[in-house]
Structures are given as C-alpha cells and as structure tokens.
CSV table of C-alpha atoms (C1' of nucleotides) in Angstrom, one decimal:
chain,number,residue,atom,x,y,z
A,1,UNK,CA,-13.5,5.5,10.2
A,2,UNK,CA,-13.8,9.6,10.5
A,3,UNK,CA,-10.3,10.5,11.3
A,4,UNK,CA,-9.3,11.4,15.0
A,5,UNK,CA,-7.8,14.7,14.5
A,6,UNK,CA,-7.3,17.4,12.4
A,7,UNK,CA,-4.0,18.4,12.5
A,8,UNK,CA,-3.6,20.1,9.7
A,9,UNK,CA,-6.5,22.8,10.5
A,10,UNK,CA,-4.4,24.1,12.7
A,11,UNK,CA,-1.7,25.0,10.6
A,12,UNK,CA,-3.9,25.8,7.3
A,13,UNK,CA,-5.7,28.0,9.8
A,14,UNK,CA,-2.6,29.7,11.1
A,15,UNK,CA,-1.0,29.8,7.7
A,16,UNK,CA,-4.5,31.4,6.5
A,17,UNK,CA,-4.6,33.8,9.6
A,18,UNK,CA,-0.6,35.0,8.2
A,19,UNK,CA,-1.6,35.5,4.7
A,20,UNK,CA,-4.0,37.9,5.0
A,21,UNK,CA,-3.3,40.1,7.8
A,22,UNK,CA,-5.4,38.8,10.9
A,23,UNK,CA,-3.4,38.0,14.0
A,24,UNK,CA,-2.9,34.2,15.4
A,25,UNK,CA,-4.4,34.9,18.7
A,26,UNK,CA,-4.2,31.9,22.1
A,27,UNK,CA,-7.8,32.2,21.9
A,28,UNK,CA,-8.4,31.7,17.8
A,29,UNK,CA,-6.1,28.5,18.5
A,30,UNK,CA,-8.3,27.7,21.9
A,31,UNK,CA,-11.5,27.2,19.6
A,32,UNK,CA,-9.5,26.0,16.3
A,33,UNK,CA,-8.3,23.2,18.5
A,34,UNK,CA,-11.8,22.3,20.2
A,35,UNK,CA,-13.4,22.3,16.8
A,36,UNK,CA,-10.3,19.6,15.4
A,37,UNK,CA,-10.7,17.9,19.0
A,38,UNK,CA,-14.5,16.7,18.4
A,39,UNK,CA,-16.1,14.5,15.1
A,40,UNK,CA,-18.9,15.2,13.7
A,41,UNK,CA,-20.5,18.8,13.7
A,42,UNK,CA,-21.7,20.5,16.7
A,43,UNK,CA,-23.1,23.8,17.4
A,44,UNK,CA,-21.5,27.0,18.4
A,45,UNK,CA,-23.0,26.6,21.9
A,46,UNK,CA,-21.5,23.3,22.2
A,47,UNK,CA,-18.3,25.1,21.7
A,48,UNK,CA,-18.9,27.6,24.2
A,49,UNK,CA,-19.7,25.0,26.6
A,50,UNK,CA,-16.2,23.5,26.1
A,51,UNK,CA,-14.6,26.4,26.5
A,52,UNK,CA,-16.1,28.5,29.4
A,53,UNK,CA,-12.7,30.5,29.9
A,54,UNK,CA,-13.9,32.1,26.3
A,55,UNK,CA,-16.3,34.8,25.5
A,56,UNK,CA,-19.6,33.5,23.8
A,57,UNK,CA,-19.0,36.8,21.6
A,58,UNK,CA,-15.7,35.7,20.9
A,59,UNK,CA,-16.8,31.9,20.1
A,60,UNK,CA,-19.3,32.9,17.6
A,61,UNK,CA,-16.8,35.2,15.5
A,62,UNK,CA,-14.3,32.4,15.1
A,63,UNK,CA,-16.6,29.8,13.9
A,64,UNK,CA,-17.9,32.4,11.1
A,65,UNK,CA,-13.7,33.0,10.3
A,66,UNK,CA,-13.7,29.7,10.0
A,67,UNK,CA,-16.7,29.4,7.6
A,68,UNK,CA,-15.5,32.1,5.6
A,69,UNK,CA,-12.5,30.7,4.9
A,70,UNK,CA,-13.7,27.5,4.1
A,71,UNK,CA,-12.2,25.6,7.0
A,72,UNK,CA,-16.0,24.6,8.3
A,73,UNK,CA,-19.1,24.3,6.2
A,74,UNK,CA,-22.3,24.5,7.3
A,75,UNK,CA,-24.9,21.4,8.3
A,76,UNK,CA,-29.0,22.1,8.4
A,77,UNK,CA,-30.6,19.4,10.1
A,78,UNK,CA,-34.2,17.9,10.0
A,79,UNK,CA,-35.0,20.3,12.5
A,80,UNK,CA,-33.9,23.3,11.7
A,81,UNK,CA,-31.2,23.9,13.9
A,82,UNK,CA,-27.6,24.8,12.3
A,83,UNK,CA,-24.3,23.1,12.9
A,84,UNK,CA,-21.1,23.3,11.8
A,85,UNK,CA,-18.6,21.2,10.6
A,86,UNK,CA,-14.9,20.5,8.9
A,87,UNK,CA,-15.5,21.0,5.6
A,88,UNK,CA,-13.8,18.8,2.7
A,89,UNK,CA,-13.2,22.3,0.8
A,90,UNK,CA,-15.3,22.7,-2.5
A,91,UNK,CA,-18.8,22.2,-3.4
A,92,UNK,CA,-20.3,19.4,-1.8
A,93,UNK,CA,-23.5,17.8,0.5
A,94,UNK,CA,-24.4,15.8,3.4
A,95,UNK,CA,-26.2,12.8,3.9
A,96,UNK,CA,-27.1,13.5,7.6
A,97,UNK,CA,-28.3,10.3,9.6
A,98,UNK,CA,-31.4,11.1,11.5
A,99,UNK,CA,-31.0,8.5,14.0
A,100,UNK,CA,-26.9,8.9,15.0
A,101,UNK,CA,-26.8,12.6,13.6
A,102,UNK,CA,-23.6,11.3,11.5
A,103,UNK,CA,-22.7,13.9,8.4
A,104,UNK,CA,-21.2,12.2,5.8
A,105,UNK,CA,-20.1,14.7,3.0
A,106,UNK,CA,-21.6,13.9,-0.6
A,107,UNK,CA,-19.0,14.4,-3.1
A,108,UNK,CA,-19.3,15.0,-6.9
A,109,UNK,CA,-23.1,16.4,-6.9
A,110,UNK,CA,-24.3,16.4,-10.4
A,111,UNK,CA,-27.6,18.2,-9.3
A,112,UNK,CA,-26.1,21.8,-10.7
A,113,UNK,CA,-26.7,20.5,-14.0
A,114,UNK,CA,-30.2,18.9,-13.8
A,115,UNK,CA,-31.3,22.0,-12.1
A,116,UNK,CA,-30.4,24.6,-15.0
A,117,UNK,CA,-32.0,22.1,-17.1
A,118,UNK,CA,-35.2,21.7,-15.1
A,119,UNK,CA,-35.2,25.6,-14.2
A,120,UNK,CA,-34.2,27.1,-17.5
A,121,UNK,CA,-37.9,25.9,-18.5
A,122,UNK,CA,-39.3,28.3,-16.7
A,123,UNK,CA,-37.0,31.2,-17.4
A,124,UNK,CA,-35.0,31.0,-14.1
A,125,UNK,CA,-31.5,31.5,-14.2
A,126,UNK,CA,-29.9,29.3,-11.2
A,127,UNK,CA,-27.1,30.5,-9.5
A,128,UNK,CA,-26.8,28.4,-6.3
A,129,UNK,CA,-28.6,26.0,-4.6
A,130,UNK,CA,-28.8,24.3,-0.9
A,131,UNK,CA,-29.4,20.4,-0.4
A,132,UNK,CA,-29.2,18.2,2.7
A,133,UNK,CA,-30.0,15.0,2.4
A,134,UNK,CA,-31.3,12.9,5.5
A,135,UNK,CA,-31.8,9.0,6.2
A,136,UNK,CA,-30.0,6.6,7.7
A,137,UNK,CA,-26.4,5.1,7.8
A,138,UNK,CA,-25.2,2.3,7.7
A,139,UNK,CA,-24.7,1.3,11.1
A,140,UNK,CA,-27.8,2.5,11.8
A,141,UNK,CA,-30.0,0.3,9.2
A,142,UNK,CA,-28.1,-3.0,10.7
A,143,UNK,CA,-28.9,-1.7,14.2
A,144,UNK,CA,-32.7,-0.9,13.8
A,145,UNK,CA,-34.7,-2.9,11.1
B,1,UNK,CA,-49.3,35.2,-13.5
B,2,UNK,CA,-49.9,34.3,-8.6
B,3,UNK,CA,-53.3,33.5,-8.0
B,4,UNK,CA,-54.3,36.3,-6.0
B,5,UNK,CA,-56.6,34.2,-3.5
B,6,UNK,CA,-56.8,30.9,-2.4
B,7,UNK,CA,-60.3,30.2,-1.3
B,8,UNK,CA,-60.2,26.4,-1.5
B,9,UNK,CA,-57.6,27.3,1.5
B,10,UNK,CA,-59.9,28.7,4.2
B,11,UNK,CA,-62.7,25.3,2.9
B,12,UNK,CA,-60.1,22.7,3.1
B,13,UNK,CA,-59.0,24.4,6.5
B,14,UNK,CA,-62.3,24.0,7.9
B,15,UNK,CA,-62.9,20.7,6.2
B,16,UNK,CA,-59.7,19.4,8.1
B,17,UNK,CA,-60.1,20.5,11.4
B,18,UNK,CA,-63.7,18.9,11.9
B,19,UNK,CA,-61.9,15.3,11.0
B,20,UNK,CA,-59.3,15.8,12.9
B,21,UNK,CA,-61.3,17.1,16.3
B,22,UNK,CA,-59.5,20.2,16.4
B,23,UNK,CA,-62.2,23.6,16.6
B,24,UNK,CA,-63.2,25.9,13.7
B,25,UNK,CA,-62.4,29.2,15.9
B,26,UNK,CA,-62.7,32.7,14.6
B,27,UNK,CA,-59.4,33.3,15.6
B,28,UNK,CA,-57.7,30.4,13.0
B,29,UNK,CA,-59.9,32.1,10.2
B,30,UNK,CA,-58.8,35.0,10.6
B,31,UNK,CA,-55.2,33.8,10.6
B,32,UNK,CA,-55.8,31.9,7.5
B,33,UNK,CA,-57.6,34.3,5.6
B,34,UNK,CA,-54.6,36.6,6.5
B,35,UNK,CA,-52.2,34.2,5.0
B,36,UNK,CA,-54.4,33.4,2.1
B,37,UNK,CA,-55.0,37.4,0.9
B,38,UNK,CA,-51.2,37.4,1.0
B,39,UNK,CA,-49.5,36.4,-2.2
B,40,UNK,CA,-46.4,34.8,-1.9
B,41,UNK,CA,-44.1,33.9,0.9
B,42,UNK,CA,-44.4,35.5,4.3
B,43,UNK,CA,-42.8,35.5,7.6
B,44,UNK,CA,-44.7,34.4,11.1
B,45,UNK,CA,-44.0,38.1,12.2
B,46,UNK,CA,-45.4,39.7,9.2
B,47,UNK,CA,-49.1,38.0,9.6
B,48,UNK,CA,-48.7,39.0,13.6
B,49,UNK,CA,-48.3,42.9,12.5
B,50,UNK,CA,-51.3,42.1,9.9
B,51,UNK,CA,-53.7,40.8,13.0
B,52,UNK,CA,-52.8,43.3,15.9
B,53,UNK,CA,-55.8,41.4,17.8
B,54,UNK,CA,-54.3,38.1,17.8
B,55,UNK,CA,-51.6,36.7,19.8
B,56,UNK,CA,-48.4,36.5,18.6
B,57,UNK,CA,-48.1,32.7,20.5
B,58,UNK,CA,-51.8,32.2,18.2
B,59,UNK,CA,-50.5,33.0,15.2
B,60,UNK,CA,-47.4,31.1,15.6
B,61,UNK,CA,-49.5,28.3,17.0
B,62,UNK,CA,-52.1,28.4,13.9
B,63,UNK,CA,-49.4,28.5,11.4
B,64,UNK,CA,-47.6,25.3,12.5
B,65,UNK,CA,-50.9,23.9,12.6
B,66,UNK,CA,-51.1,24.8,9.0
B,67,UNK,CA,-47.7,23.3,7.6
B,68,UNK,CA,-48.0,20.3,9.5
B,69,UNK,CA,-51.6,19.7,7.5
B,70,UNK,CA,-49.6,20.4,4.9
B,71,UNK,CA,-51.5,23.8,3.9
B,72,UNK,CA,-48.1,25.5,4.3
B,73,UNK,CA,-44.7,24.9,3.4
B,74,UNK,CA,-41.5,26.4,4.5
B,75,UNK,CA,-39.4,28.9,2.2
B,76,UNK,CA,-35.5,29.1,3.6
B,77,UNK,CA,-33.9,32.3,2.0
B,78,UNK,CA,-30.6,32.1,1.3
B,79,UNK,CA,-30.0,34.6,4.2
B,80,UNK,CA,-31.1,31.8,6.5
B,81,UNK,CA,-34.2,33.1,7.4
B,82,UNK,CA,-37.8,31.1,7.4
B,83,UNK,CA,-40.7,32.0,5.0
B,84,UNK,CA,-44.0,30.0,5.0
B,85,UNK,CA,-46.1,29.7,1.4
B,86,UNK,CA,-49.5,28.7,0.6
B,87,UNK,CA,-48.3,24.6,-0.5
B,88,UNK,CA,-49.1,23.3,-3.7
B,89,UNK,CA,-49.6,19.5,-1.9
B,90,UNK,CA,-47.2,17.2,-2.8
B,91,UNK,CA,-43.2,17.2,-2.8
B,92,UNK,CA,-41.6,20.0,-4.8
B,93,UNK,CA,-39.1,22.6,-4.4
B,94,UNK,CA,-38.5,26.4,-5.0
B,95,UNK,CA,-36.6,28.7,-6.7
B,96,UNK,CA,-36.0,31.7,-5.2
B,97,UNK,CA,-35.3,34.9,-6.7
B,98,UNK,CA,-32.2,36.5,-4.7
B,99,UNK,CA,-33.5,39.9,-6.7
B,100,UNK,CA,-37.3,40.4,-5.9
B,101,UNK,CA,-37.9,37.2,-3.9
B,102,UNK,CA,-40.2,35.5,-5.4
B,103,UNK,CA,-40.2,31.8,-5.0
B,104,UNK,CA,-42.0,29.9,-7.5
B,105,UNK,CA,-42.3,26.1,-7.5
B,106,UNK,CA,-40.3,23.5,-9.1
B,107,UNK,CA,-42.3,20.6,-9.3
B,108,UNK,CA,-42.0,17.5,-11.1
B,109,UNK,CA,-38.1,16.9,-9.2
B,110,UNK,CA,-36.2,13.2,-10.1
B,111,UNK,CA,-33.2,13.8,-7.5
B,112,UNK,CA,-34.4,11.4,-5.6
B,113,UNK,CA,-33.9,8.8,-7.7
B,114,UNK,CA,-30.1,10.6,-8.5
B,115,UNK,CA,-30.0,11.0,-4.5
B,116,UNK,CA,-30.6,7.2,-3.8
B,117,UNK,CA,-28.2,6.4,-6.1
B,118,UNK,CA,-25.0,8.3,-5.2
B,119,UNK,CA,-25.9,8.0,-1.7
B,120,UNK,CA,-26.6,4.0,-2.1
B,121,UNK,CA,-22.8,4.2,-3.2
B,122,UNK,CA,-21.7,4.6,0.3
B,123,UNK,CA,-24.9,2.4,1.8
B,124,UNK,CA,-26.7,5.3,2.7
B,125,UNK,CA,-30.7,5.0,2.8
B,126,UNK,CA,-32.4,8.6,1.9
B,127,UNK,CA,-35.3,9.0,3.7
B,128,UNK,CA,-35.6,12.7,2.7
B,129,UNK,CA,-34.1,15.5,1.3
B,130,UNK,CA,-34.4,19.5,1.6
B,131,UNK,CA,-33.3,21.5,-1.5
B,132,UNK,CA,-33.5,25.0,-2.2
B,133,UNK,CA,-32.7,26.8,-5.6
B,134,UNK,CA,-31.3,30.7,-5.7
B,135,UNK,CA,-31.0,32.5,-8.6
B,136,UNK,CA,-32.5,35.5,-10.6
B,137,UNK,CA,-36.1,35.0,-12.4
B,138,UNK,CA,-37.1,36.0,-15.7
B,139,UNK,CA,-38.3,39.6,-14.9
B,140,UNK,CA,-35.5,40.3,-12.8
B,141,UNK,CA,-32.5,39.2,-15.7
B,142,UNK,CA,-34.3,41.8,-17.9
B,143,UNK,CA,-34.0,44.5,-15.4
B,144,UNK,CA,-30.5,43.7,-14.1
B,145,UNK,CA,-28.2,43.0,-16.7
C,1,DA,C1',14.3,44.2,24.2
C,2,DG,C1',10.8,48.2,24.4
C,3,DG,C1',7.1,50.9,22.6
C,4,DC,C1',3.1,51.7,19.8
C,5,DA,C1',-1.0,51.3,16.9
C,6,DT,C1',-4.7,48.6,16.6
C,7,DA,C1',-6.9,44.0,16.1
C,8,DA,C1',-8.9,40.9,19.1
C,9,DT,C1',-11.2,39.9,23.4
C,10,DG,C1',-14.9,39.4,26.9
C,11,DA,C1',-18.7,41.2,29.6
C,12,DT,C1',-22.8,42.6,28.8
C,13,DA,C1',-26.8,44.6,26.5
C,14,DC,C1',-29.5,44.0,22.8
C,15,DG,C1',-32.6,41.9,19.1
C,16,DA,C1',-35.0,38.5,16.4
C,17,DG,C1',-37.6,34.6,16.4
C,18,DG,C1',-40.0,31.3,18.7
C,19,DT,C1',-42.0,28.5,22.9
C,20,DC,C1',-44.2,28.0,27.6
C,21,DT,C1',-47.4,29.2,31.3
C,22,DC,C1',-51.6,30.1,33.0
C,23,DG,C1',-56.0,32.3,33.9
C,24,DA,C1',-59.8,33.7,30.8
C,25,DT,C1',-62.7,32.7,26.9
C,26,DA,C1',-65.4,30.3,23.7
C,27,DG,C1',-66.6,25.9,20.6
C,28,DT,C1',-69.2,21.7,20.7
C,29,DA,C1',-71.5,17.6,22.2
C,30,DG,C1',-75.3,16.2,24.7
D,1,DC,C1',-78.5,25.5,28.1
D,2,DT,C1',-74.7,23.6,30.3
D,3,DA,C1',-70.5,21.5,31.1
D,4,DC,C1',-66.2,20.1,29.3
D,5,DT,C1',-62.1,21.3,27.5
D,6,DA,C1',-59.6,23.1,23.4
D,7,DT,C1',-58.0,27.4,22.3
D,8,DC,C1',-56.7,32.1,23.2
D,9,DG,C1',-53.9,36.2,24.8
D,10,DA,C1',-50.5,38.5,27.6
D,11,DG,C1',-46.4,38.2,28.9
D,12,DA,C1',-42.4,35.8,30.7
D,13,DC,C1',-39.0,33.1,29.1
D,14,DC,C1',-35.6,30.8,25.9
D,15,DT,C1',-32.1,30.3,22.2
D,16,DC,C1',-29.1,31.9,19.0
D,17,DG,C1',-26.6,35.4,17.3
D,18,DT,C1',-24.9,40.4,16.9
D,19,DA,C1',-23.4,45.3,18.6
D,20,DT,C1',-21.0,48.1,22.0
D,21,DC,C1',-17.1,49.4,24.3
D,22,DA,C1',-13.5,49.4,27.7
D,23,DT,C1',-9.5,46.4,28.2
D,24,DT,C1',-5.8,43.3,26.6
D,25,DA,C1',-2.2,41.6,23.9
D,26,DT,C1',-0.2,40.8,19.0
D,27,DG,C1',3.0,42.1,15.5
D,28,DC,C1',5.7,45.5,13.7
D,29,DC,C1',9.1,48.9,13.9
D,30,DT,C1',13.3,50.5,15.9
DNA sequence: AGGCATAATGATACGAGGTCTCGATAGTAG
DNA sequence: CTACTATCGAGACCTCGTATCATTATGCCT
C-alpha cells in the first residue's frame, strides 16, 4: 500500500533547490534519492550508513534542507529517538505502530480548535502544538491478539 | 500562584521505595529534595550542577527512577530538548510558554476519545498518545504585545 | 569552452546528553 | 554485628548533532 517511490521528490526538490538560489549538487541528489529509495522513516544515521561514500556532516545538513522545506517532517517515537520522514506537506500527525514502527500520517486534525478552547480557560494563548499518536496497526492487531 | 515545595514528594518517595525493595539512601534524598526545592521544570544537568557531590550517572540514575514511579514527568520544549517536572499523577499535558517557559498543566484532556476515533477510521488502535502545547501565557501576552 | 566567485563538501574535532563498567561504599535483614 | 548486595562515584564510552576549515565543483558570465 505505501507507494514504492517517490519520484517526484526529486524533481520538487531540484525545482526547490533552482528557485531559491542553492546549487543541485551529485551529493544533495545521492541522499534525496536514498531517502525516496526507503518507506517508512528512518534516521539520519541510517542514511549515513547507506551512503558511506558521503560525509556524516554532509548527510545531516541535507536532511534538515529537506525538513525546512517541507519535503520530510519529523516522527518522535515512544522512545525518544527522532526520525524522519516524507512528509504529506501541511499540518498533519502520525499514528506510529509500536510493534512494526509503521507511520501513518493523520490527516485533518481538529485538535487546534479543542486546544484554544480548553487553554483559553486558563489564559494561554496557543500557538502550536506537537502530537504523536502510538498503537497498533492493522496488520499488527490481526497478527498478535 | 507554583507551590513552592512539595513535601508529600520526598514521603511518597520514601514510602515507595520500602514496597518496592529498593533502599532509602542519602544520596536519592538528596536528589529529590533537589528536584523538589526547584519550582518548575528542570533539566538532568541542572540538578547535577546543584549536587556537586553526587554523580552525574546518580543523578541521572535517581531521576529515571523517579519518572518511571511516576513522581516525574517529561517536559519536551519545542527546541527538542528534555525537561523533567514534579507530576501531578495521572495523564495530562502542558502548555508551555515559548516566552518565560513555564509549563503549566492541562488536565482534564478528551483527545483520546477524538484520537480513537479519527484513528479508528483507518483501523488504527491508540494505545497512547504524547502531546505538547506551545504558546505564550497570560503574563507574558501582557508584556509582549 | 574557460575562468571565477563562492556554495557545498568531507574529515575531523567538538559538545551535549546520556549510559556502562567496576571497584568502593553503605543500607538492611537476620 | 555481620554479611549480602543494592547503590554509588569516577570516568570511559556512546550517540546524535554541529562547527571548523581546507578542498572541490557548481553555475554564471563572457
């Protein structure tokens, strides 16, 4: 079901790169294309790992480009630990499976609106919030009762 | 408007350890009377440079102890970075002021029910959830316009 | 095409935050 | 009081991420 590829990263990214000045570099394409190449999120190390003819350095300011221009978002899991991955652009969640460490995005969060209701009692003016939601999928619920 | 102590903390502490066979040492006092004379959220580091005489590995130790009875709970800051607080029991969430950094409670949260909804949509089963709310608390709107 | 200014790279050092190891110390049951 | 063993403290170590800086290569200009 989670699509293959993501072909058109690349060229939004290069497209993107064009637009405002930055230069379309083999290596920026290197670690575009290994982040399209694998489902799912993963971490910067993993990237690293896949690409050991790249400075770590290197890795880790492409992912942020990346993140900054929206192209990846940003997954907390139960542990702690950060990953990354392909972001549907726009505001939205993840419902993170603890048991296959699938990231479905959450679309269409109503939350902003019960918040500012629940935190304008108190005086509190919201003006972002951060919610990852974790349970099972699924696959996984059929798999282990 | 903080309580400036938490006494009950160092009693229900002490009352916690003796079920749960672990020793009442000096050293995990001190660390909790540290954390307890502190209002507010606070950072591992910040109760090591508070108790020269203890080990940094104790104090981390002690203060994992302490979320995982539930004593503490963890603060993320919209930075990333990892506060503990003295827990009110019980789920809840916090709103953080991006401005002074004071992160009060919000209690009394019905996502869950939103959560299991939306997510139920897509046959997800939330087991959990971590939320954080940002924003700019009563004083500090006054002072900022 | 050829040259140039400079953005990007990669090796490496650094820093924060946290865990592991292990000999020494100190609670606690008896 | 004594023995057993959980806990401690010092420091090494680990992970993740950033800063530095000499080197490389992109994109523009002609």
């Amino acid at each position: 079901m989670p699509a293959a590829t993501h072909p058109p990263l690349l060229d939004s990214f290069i497209a993107h790169l064009a637009e405002s000045d930055q230069r379309v570099t083999a290596t920026r394409l290197q670690v575009a294309k290994a982040i399209a190449r694998r489902g799912g999120h993963f971490t910067a190390e993993e990237i690293c790992a896949a690409l050991p003819s790249v400075g770590r350095a290197t890795v880790y300011r492409n992912i942020k480009l990346l993140a900054e221009m929206g192209f990846l978002c940003r997954v907390l899991l139960e542990d702690g630990s950060l990953h990354y991955q392909v972001s549907h652009r726009g505001h939205h969640h993840h419902l993170v499976c603890t048991a296959c460490g699938l990231a479905q995005d959450l679309l269409g969060c109503d939350i902003q609106d019960l918040l500012r209701t629940r935190a304008g009692d108190s005086g509190f003016a919201v003006s972002g919030h951060w919610l990852e939601v974790y349970g099972l999928c699924r696959d996984c619920q059929s798999k282990a009762p």
